[in-house]
Amino acid sequence: MSSQGGRYRGSVKDFPDFDASQDAETLYKAMKGFGSDKEAILDLITTRRNHQRIEIIQAYKSLYGKDLIEDLKYELTGKFERLIVGLMRPPAYCDAKEIKDAIDGVGTDEKCLIEILASRDNQQIHALVEAYKDAYGRDLETDVVKDTSGHFKKMLVVLLQGTREEDDIVSEDLVMQDATDLFDAGEQKWGTDEAQFIYILGSRSKTHLQLVFDEYEKIAGKPIEESIKGELSGDFEKLMLAVVKCVRSIKDYFATRLYKAMKGMGTADNTLIRIMVSRSEVDMMDIRESFRTQYEKSLYSMIKNDTSGEYKKALLNLCGGDDDAAGEYFPEAAQAAYQMWEHSASRHVEVKGTVYPADDFNADNDGKALRKAMKGFGTDEDAIIDIITKRTNDQRQEILKAFKSHFGRDLMADLKSELSGTVGKVILGLMLTPAQFDAKQINKAIVGAGTDENALVEILATRTNAEIHAINQAYQEAYHKSLEDAVRSDTSGHFKRILVSLSSGNRDENNEDLDKASEDAKVLASVLEVSDSGSGDASSLETRFMTILCTRSYPHLRRVFQEFIKQTNHDVEHTIKKEMSGDVKSAFVAIVRSVKNKPAFFAEQLKKAMKGAGTDERTLNRILISRSETDLLNIRHEFKTMYEKSLHHCIESETSGDYRKALLSICGGDD
């Protein structure tokens, strides 16, 4: 792949008005007669993409009956020849040649084997194996097995299969299992179970492994790299570290390889050539950014200082630009934000609630048990909490009907008369459908003295279209007026327009549109006054700004926020906080945070609800009830990651009595 989510990140682009025959003629003239015009050769070849170079080879053969690669080998020498000839081969054949050189002759270039096999995806591995067979008439796996040994050989063979999982949907249970298995295979074991490391690191998807590494660090108290260094050795250790680095960030891996190739005395030219050739149409722009961030100098400047002649000129052309030049470098803060949005766009974590359908559920029996808990002198709150908090909402609705059928009574009315205070609010909230509960929370936020803007923002900025439509219906049924009218009557200005837009539930549900994302980012930049690129009057731009944030799909907005960074060197959330104020700022920040990571947004709200003097019980109840069957397990995990203490622990510390029991039961466990 030469793109991330459709964006081309190579440094060598298609040459406009390309003419293979004309280029073939130019190269023929450059090599004709005494000596050769090396500058003409390098200028042409480094400014064409690989598929265009292949066409030039074919045109050269047709026009002159000669092999262009053989002519180039004859005319050029040394490092410059290796670089130019490498560019003329298709990527898979270039990799095949590198590996053949690494294992032929005396000794093996293990670093080359590690770099190529640890960094290529399944498709690239399959193409490499086929190219090796085609070019040399030999089986690549057989040759690698002959030339390597031990666990190093076993891991290389696993990588050569090109069977790494590619599913971005992640099972949290499997993440935990793999992290535990790796810990048990290394730190917990006398000796090391290398097979477990080989299986998990060689077969699981990158998205999955990134989460495994996070969990491993929590279990082991140190990064997995430290454990690998302590448990493994030699080339096997280097290979596994390379796999981990490529999983974490392939651009950081190659930036480090390039830096090491040029630092100190002498240059590892083969490594430099191999990376510059192989990544020039894949992710060179990302590698440049990583290099600049890690080493506080541009890749361009280091190549310029470390090489010379036509070789230097060709490498600089492949590099594609100097990030020390004004305007080209992402500052570190923006770079970190850019990486976050890239991760957010690619990561699809399985969402899980904490309340599951009760086994052997019987609505009649539950109805009878609840009646018994409320009958006579006193109320058995424990029994009520145990039943209501351990049933899903669908099961609770069945209990309501069964209670009415058996006893001719309204269960909600009975619960209301028997329970009081905060625990009563939690239990009654759980008995409502999700839409009824949200509608009631919105009504509470609107009626009475003052408006609870935070509650309105939290609900309307985070619910899906289907959830918003259900809230509209529930609100109309309960309060005999439309949700939009209620919002309009109690808010004003831009804040009112934002809430009315959100309450319509008209967010686009399509994937990203790259062209539109770039235009949308320009609008955001103009309104937030970090760019002069917008067009139209201020009022029109503000309307478009609101439309973008309130109606574009989440995948599209992730790309918009990335484009915003590319265009402005600013993070959209930080800019909104700086440039806006009041309820409008709160609403837009909530939308951005929800797009970025909705469970983390809720975790942050829960922390605020329990921070300082007193507990904001309304927020605490609202989030725990509304997310209990949606993503409360994910919220718990984010809470623990962000604050280094469990949500369970904080609830236990900040609440008491039956209220605490009910909330802890909904929370579902201590992380």
Short mmCIF file of C-alpha atoms in Angstrom, two decimals, residues 302-658:
data_model
loop_
_atom_site.label_atom_id
_atom_site.label_comp_id
_atom_site.label_asym_id
_atom_site.label_seq_id
_atom_site.Cartn_x
_atom_site.Cartn_y
_atom_site.Cartn_z
CA MET A 302 21.58 14.29 7.24
CA ILE A 303 21.73 12.72 3.76
CA LYS A 304 23.20 15.96 2.41
CA ASN A 305 25.98 15.97 5.03
CA ASP A 306 26.72 12.24 4.82
CA THR A 307 26.86 11.55 1.05
CA SER A 308 28.28 13.16 -2.08
CA GLY A 309 28.08 13.51 -5.86
CA GLU A 310 25.32 12.10 -8.05
CA TYR A 311 24.59 9.51 -5.32
CA LYS A 312 23.69 12.37 -2.95
CA LYS A 313 21.57 14.15 -5.56
CA ALA A 314 19.61 10.98 -6.32
CA LEU A 315 18.97 10.28 -2.61
CA LEU A 316 17.85 13.87 -1.98
CA ASN A 317 15.42 13.62 -4.90
CA LEU A 318 13.94 10.45 -3.36
CA CYS A 319 13.74 12.16 0.04
CA GLY A 320 11.58 14.80 -1.63
CA GLY A 321 12.09 17.85 0.57
CA ASP A 322 13.87 19.43 3.53
CA ASP A 323 11.81 19.46 6.72
CA ASP A 324 14.10 22.08 8.20
CA ALA A 325 12.76 24.47 5.56
CA ALA A 326 10.06 26.88 6.77
CA GLY A 327 6.53 25.52 6.79
CA GLU A 328 7.35 21.90 5.99
CA TYR A 329 7.89 20.48 9.48
CA PHE A 330 5.08 19.47 11.81
CA PRO A 331 5.85 20.75 15.32
CA GLU A 332 5.95 17.94 17.87
CA ALA A 333 2.56 18.75 19.43
CA ALA A 334 0.84 18.73 16.05
CA GLN A 335 2.71 15.58 15.06
CA ALA A 336 1.48 13.81 18.20
CA ALA A 337 -2.07 14.93 17.45
CA TYR A 338 -1.74 13.76 13.84
CA GLN A 339 -0.62 10.31 15.00
CA MET A 340 -3.54 10.17 17.43
CA TRP A 341 -6.08 10.82 14.66
CA GLU A 342 -4.36 8.25 12.42
CA HIS A 343 -4.60 5.69 15.21
CA SER A 344 -8.22 6.66 15.88
CA ALA A 345 -9.09 6.19 12.21
CA SER A 346 -7.58 2.72 12.01
CA ARG A 347 -8.58 1.33 15.37
CA HIS A 348 -11.90 -0.51 15.66
CA VAL A 349 -12.18 -1.78 19.22
CA GLU A 350 -15.06 -4.08 20.10
CA VAL A 351 -17.44 -2.11 22.35
CA LYS A 352 -18.85 -3.88 25.38
CA GLY A 353 -21.25 -3.05 28.16
CA THR A 354 -21.12 -4.40 31.70
CA VAL A 355 -24.74 -5.60 31.96
CA TYR A 356 -25.54 -8.81 30.06
CA PRO A 357 -28.76 -10.84 29.69
CA ALA A 358 -29.32 -12.88 32.87
CA ASP A 359 -29.05 -16.64 32.40
CA ASP A 360 -32.27 -18.66 32.89
CA PHE A 361 -34.21 -15.39 32.93
CA ASN A 362 -37.84 -15.66 34.08
CA ALA A 363 -39.80 -12.41 34.17
CA ASP A 364 -42.59 -13.93 36.33
CA ASN A 365 -40.15 -15.11 38.99
CA ASP A 366 -38.37 -11.75 39.02
CA GLY A 367 -41.72 -9.96 39.34
CA LYS A 368 -42.66 -12.14 42.31
CA ALA A 369 -39.27 -11.61 43.96
CA LEU A 370 -39.61 -7.83 43.59
CA ARG A 371 -43.14 -7.89 45.01
CA LYS A 372 -41.88 -9.90 47.98
CA ALA A 373 -38.99 -7.43 48.51
CA MET A 374 -41.46 -4.51 48.72
CA LYS A 375 -44.34 -6.20 50.61
CA GLY A 376 -44.93 -5.84 54.31
CA PHE A 377 -42.89 -3.89 56.83
CA GLY A 378 -39.64 -2.54 55.40
CA THR A 379 -38.06 -2.98 51.97
CA ASP A 380 -35.36 -5.44 50.92
CA GLU A 381 -33.22 -2.99 48.93
CA ASP A 382 -30.47 -5.58 48.39
CA ALA A 383 -32.88 -7.94 46.58
CA ILE A 384 -34.20 -5.11 44.39
CA ILE A 385 -30.67 -3.92 43.50
CA ASP A 386 -29.54 -7.47 42.77
CA ILE A 387 -32.39 -8.11 40.32
CA ILE A 388 -32.66 -4.74 38.56
CA THR A 389 -28.94 -4.07 38.06
CA LYS A 390 -28.30 -7.59 36.72
CA ARG A 391 -30.93 -7.62 34.01
CA THR A 392 -30.72 -5.98 30.60
CA ASN A 393 -33.19 -3.24 29.72
CA ASP A 394 -35.19 -5.62 27.50
CA GLN A 395 -35.49 -8.04 30.43
CA ARG A 396 -36.59 -5.22 32.76
CA GLN A 397 -39.36 -4.26 30.31
CA GLU A 398 -40.57 -7.86 30.43
CA ILE A 399 -40.55 -7.75 34.24
CA LEU A 400 -42.71 -4.59 34.13
CA LYS A 401 -45.32 -6.42 32.03
CA ALA A 402 -45.20 -9.61 34.15
CA PHE A 403 -45.62 -7.57 37.36
CA LYS A 404 -48.69 -5.85 35.91
CA SER A 405 -50.17 -9.17 34.76
CA HIS A 406 -49.67 -10.94 38.10
CA PHE A 407 -50.45 -8.21 40.59
CA GLY A 408 -52.40 -5.61 38.62
CA ARG A 409 -49.93 -3.05 39.89
CA ASP A 410 -47.49 -0.60 38.31
CA LEU A 411 -43.98 -1.74 39.24
CA MET A 412 -42.54 1.74 38.59
CA ALA A 413 -45.04 3.30 41.02
CA ASP A 414 -44.29 0.67 43.67
CA LEU A 415 -40.53 1.15 43.33
CA LYS A 416 -40.99 4.91 43.56
CA SER A 417 -42.94 4.61 46.81
CA GLU A 418 -40.53 2.08 48.37
CA LEU A 419 -37.17 3.60 47.41
CA SER A 420 -35.91 7.10 48.06
CA GLY A 421 -32.88 9.30 47.49
CA THR A 422 -30.10 8.48 45.04
CA VAL A 423 -30.60 4.71 44.97
CA GLY A 424 -34.24 5.27 44.01
CA LYS A 425 -33.16 7.49 41.11
CA VAL A 426 -30.73 4.83 39.86
CA ILE A 427 -33.27 1.97 40.02
CA LEU A 428 -36.07 4.00 38.42
CA GLY A 429 -33.63 5.20 35.73
CA LEU A 430 -32.74 1.59 34.91
CA MET A 431 -36.43 0.69 34.52
CA LEU A 432 -36.94 3.26 31.74
CA THR A 433 -36.00 2.40 28.15
CA PRO A 434 -32.75 4.10 27.05
CA ALA A 435 -34.70 6.64 24.97
CA GLN A 436 -37.13 7.37 27.83
CA PHE A 437 -34.21 7.79 30.23
CA ASP A 438 -32.38 10.22 27.90
CA ALA A 439 -35.61 12.15 27.26
CA LYS A 440 -36.16 12.50 31.01
CA GLN A 441 -32.55 13.65 31.55
CA ILE A 442 -32.96 16.28 28.83
CA ASN A 443 -36.24 17.48 30.32
CA LYS A 444 -34.62 17.77 33.77
CA ALA A 445 -31.78 19.75 32.20
CA ILE A 446 -34.24 22.20 30.63
CA VAL A 447 -37.07 22.73 33.15
CA GLY A 448 -36.79 24.58 36.44
CA ALA A 449 -34.34 27.26 37.46
CA GLY A 450 -31.38 27.40 35.09
CA THR A 451 -30.37 25.00 32.36
CA ASP A 452 -27.94 22.10 32.74
CA GLU A 453 -26.02 22.76 29.53
CA ASN A 454 -23.47 20.03 30.28
CA ALA A 455 -26.18 17.35 30.33
CA LEU A 456 -27.66 18.59 27.03
CA VAL A 457 -24.23 18.60 25.39
CA GLU A 458 -23.24 15.19 26.76
CA ILE A 459 -26.39 13.46 25.52
CA LEU A 460 -26.93 15.18 22.17
CA ALA A 461 -23.24 15.19 21.14
CA THR A 462 -22.68 11.46 21.78
CA ARG A 463 -25.80 9.63 20.64
CA THR A 464 -26.19 7.95 17.24
CA ASN A 465 -28.85 8.99 14.72
CA ALA A 466 -31.03 6.02 15.70
CA GLU A 467 -30.71 6.90 19.40
CA ILE A 468 -31.55 10.57 18.72
CA HIS A 469 -34.65 9.59 16.72
CA ALA A 470 -35.80 7.33 19.58
CA ILE A 471 -35.24 10.17 22.10
CA ASN A 472 -37.35 12.51 19.93
CA GLN A 473 -40.21 10.02 19.97
CA ALA A 474 -39.93 9.36 23.70
CA TYR A 475 -39.79 13.08 24.47
CA GLN A 476 -42.94 13.77 22.43
CA GLU A 477 -44.80 10.93 24.18
CA ALA A 478 -43.71 11.94 27.68
CA TYR A 479 -43.93 15.74 27.49
CA HIS A 480 -46.30 16.37 24.55
CA LYS A 481 -43.93 18.70 22.74
CA SER A 482 -41.10 18.17 20.33
CA LEU A 483 -37.51 17.93 21.54
CA GLU A 484 -36.53 20.67 19.11
CA ASP A 485 -39.16 23.06 20.53
CA ALA A 486 -37.97 22.30 24.06
CA VAL A 487 -34.34 23.00 23.14
CA ARG A 488 -35.27 26.18 21.23
CA SER A 489 -37.28 27.57 24.13
CA ASP A 490 -34.50 27.18 26.68
CA THR A 491 -31.29 28.05 24.79
CA SER A 492 -30.09 30.87 22.56
CA GLY A 493 -27.62 31.98 19.91
CA HIS A 494 -25.04 29.64 18.38
CA PHE A 495 -25.47 27.16 21.24
CA LYS A 496 -29.16 26.80 20.37
CA ARG A 497 -28.34 26.25 16.69
CA ILE A 498 -25.80 23.54 17.59
CA LEU A 499 -28.25 21.67 19.87
CA VAL A 500 -31.11 21.94 17.39
CA SER A 501 -28.88 20.51 14.65
CA LEU A 502 -27.73 17.65 16.89
CA SER A 503 -31.28 16.91 18.08
CA SER A 504 -32.42 16.30 14.49
CA GLY A 505 -30.27 13.14 14.25
CA ASN A 506 -29.13 13.89 10.71
CA ARG A 507 -25.44 13.03 10.97
CA ASP A 508 -24.11 11.54 7.73
CA GLU A 509 -23.29 7.84 8.09
CA ASN A 510 -20.99 7.44 5.07
CA ASN A 511 -17.23 6.98 5.11
CA GLU A 512 -14.69 9.75 4.61
CA ASP A 513 -14.51 11.87 1.47
CA LEU A 514 -10.88 12.98 1.11
CA ASP A 515 -11.51 15.95 -1.18
CA LYS A 516 -14.34 17.21 0.99
CA ALA A 517 -12.22 16.62 4.13
CA SER A 518 -9.58 19.00 2.84
CA GLU A 519 -12.20 21.68 2.08
CA ASP A 520 -13.89 21.16 5.46
CA ALA A 521 -10.53 21.54 7.22
CA LYS A 522 -10.03 24.89 5.45
CA VAL A 523 -13.40 26.10 6.77
CA LEU A 524 -12.50 25.07 10.34
CA ALA A 525 -9.12 26.80 10.00
CA SER A 526 -10.71 30.03 8.73
CA VAL A 527 -13.31 30.22 11.50
CA LEU A 528 -10.71 29.42 14.16
CA GLU A 529 -8.43 32.12 12.67
CA VAL A 530 -5.41 29.91 12.09
CA SER A 531 -5.58 30.26 8.31
CA ASP A 532 -6.48 32.75 5.62
CA SER A 533 -7.60 30.04 3.23
CA GLY A 534 -11.36 30.25 3.72
CA SER A 535 -13.72 31.93 1.31
CA GLY A 536 -17.06 33.61 2.01
CA ASP A 537 -18.31 35.98 4.73
CA ALA A 538 -17.91 35.26 8.44
CA SER A 539 -21.56 34.32 8.99
CA SER A 540 -21.52 31.84 6.11
CA LEU A 541 -18.28 30.26 7.36
CA GLU A 542 -19.67 29.89 10.90
CA THR A 543 -22.74 28.13 9.54
CA ARG A 544 -20.55 25.78 7.50
CA PHE A 545 -18.34 25.20 10.57
CA MET A 546 -21.39 24.12 12.60
CA THR A 547 -22.71 21.99 9.74
CA ILE A 548 -19.39 20.17 9.43
CA LEU A 549 -19.13 19.30 13.13
CA CYS A 550 -22.84 18.50 13.60
CA THR A 551 -23.63 16.56 10.40
CA ARG A 552 -20.48 14.91 9.01
CA SER A 553 -19.85 11.22 9.78
CA TYR A 554 -17.35 10.23 12.46
CA PRO A 555 -14.92 8.60 9.94
CA HIS A 556 -15.08 11.74 7.80
CA LEU A 557 -14.49 14.05 10.78
CA ARG A 558 -11.43 12.03 11.82
CA ARG A 559 -9.95 12.75 8.40
CA VAL A 560 -11.01 16.43 8.60
CA PHE A 561 -9.20 16.81 11.92
CA GLN A 562 -6.07 15.22 10.41
CA GLU A 563 -6.24 17.56 7.42
CA PHE A 564 -6.64 20.48 9.83
CA ILE A 565 -3.29 19.55 11.41
CA LYS A 566 -1.65 19.21 7.98
CA GLN A 567 -2.88 22.66 6.95
CA THR A 568 -2.34 24.59 10.18
CA ASN A 569 0.14 22.74 12.44
CA HIS A 570 -2.56 22.98 15.15
CA ASP A 571 -4.76 20.40 16.87
CA VAL A 572 -8.46 21.17 16.40
CA GLU A 573 -9.47 20.47 20.01
CA HIS A 574 -6.77 22.73 21.47
CA THR A 575 -7.63 25.46 18.95
CA ILE A 576 -11.36 25.35 19.79
CA LYS A 577 -10.52 25.61 23.50
CA LYS A 578 -8.27 28.59 22.81
CA GLU A 579 -10.45 30.50 20.33
CA MET A 580 -13.98 29.81 21.64
CA SER A 581 -15.74 30.19 24.95
CA GLY A 582 -18.79 29.22 26.98
CA ASP A 583 -21.38 26.63 25.97
CA VAL A 584 -20.42 26.77 22.28
CA LYS A 585 -16.87 25.74 23.17
CA SER A 586 -18.16 22.93 25.41
CA ALA A 587 -20.43 21.60 22.67
CA PHE A 588 -17.77 21.56 19.96
CA VAL A 589 -15.12 20.06 22.27
CA ALA A 590 -17.60 17.31 23.24
CA ILE A 591 -18.15 16.49 19.57
CA VAL A 592 -14.39 16.39 18.85
CA ARG A 593 -13.68 14.25 21.94
CA SER A 594 -16.52 11.89 21.02
CA VAL A 595 -15.17 11.51 17.48
CA LYS A 596 -11.68 10.89 18.82
CA ASN A 597 -12.57 8.35 21.51
CA LYS A 598 -16.09 8.26 22.94
CA PRO A 599 -15.30 5.98 25.93
CA ALA A 600 -12.42 8.29 26.91
CA PHE A 601 -14.81 11.28 26.76
CA PHE A 602 -17.22 9.56 29.16
CA ALA A 603 -14.34 8.50 31.42
CA GLU A 604 -13.31 12.15 31.66
CA GLN A 605 -16.88 13.20 32.55
CA LEU A 606 -17.07 10.53 35.26
CA LYS A 607 -13.77 11.68 36.76
CA LYS A 608 -15.02 15.28 36.87
CA ALA A 609 -18.25 14.11 38.54
CA MET A 610 -16.28 12.56 41.41
CA LYS A 611 -13.52 15.14 41.70
CA GLY A 612 -13.23 17.70 44.48
CA ALA A 613 -15.78 18.47 47.18
CA GLY A 614 -19.04 16.59 46.68
CA THR A 615 -20.11 14.21 43.92
CA ASP A 616 -22.14 15.20 40.87
CA GLU A 617 -24.58 12.33 41.28
CA ARG A 618 -26.73 13.34 38.32
CA THR A 619 -23.81 12.98 35.88
CA LEU A 620 -22.59 9.81 37.58
CA ASN A 621 -26.04 8.20 37.35
CA ARG A 622 -26.67 9.40 33.81
CA ILE A 623 -23.46 7.94 32.35
CA LEU A 624 -23.47 4.64 34.26
CA ILE A 625 -27.12 3.96 33.40
CA SER A 626 -26.99 5.09 29.76
CA ARG A 627 -23.70 3.31 28.90
CA SER A 628 -24.20 0.11 30.95
CA GLU A 629 -25.21 -1.93 27.91
CA THR A 630 -23.26 0.06 25.32
CA ASP A 631 -19.61 0.67 26.15
CA LEU A 632 -19.20 0.89 29.94
CA LEU A 633 -16.52 -1.81 29.91
CA ASN A 634 -14.52 0.29 27.42
CA ILE A 635 -15.11 3.38 29.58
CA ARG A 636 -13.76 1.48 32.59
CA HIS A 637 -10.60 0.54 30.70
CA GLU A 638 -10.08 4.13 29.48
CA PHE A 639 -10.65 5.42 33.03
CA LYS A 640 -7.95 3.10 34.40
CA THR A 641 -5.52 4.07 31.62
CA MET A 642 -6.12 7.81 32.03
CA TYR A 643 -6.18 8.08 35.83
CA GLU A 644 -4.24 4.98 37.00
CA LYS A 645 -7.06 3.98 39.31
CA SER A 646 -10.19 1.98 38.61
CA LEU A 647 -13.66 3.45 38.15
CA HIS A 648 -14.85 0.88 40.71
CA HIS A 649 -12.37 2.23 43.27
CA CYS A 650 -13.45 5.86 42.71
CA ILE A 651 -17.16 5.01 43.02
CA GLU A 652 -16.43 3.02 46.18
CA SER A 653 -14.57 6.01 47.67
CA GLU A 654 -17.09 8.68 46.68
CA THR A 655 -20.46 7.01 47.42
CA SER A 656 -22.04 4.98 50.22
CA GLY A 657 -24.82 2.60 51.26
CA ASP A 658 -27.35 1.13 48.83
#
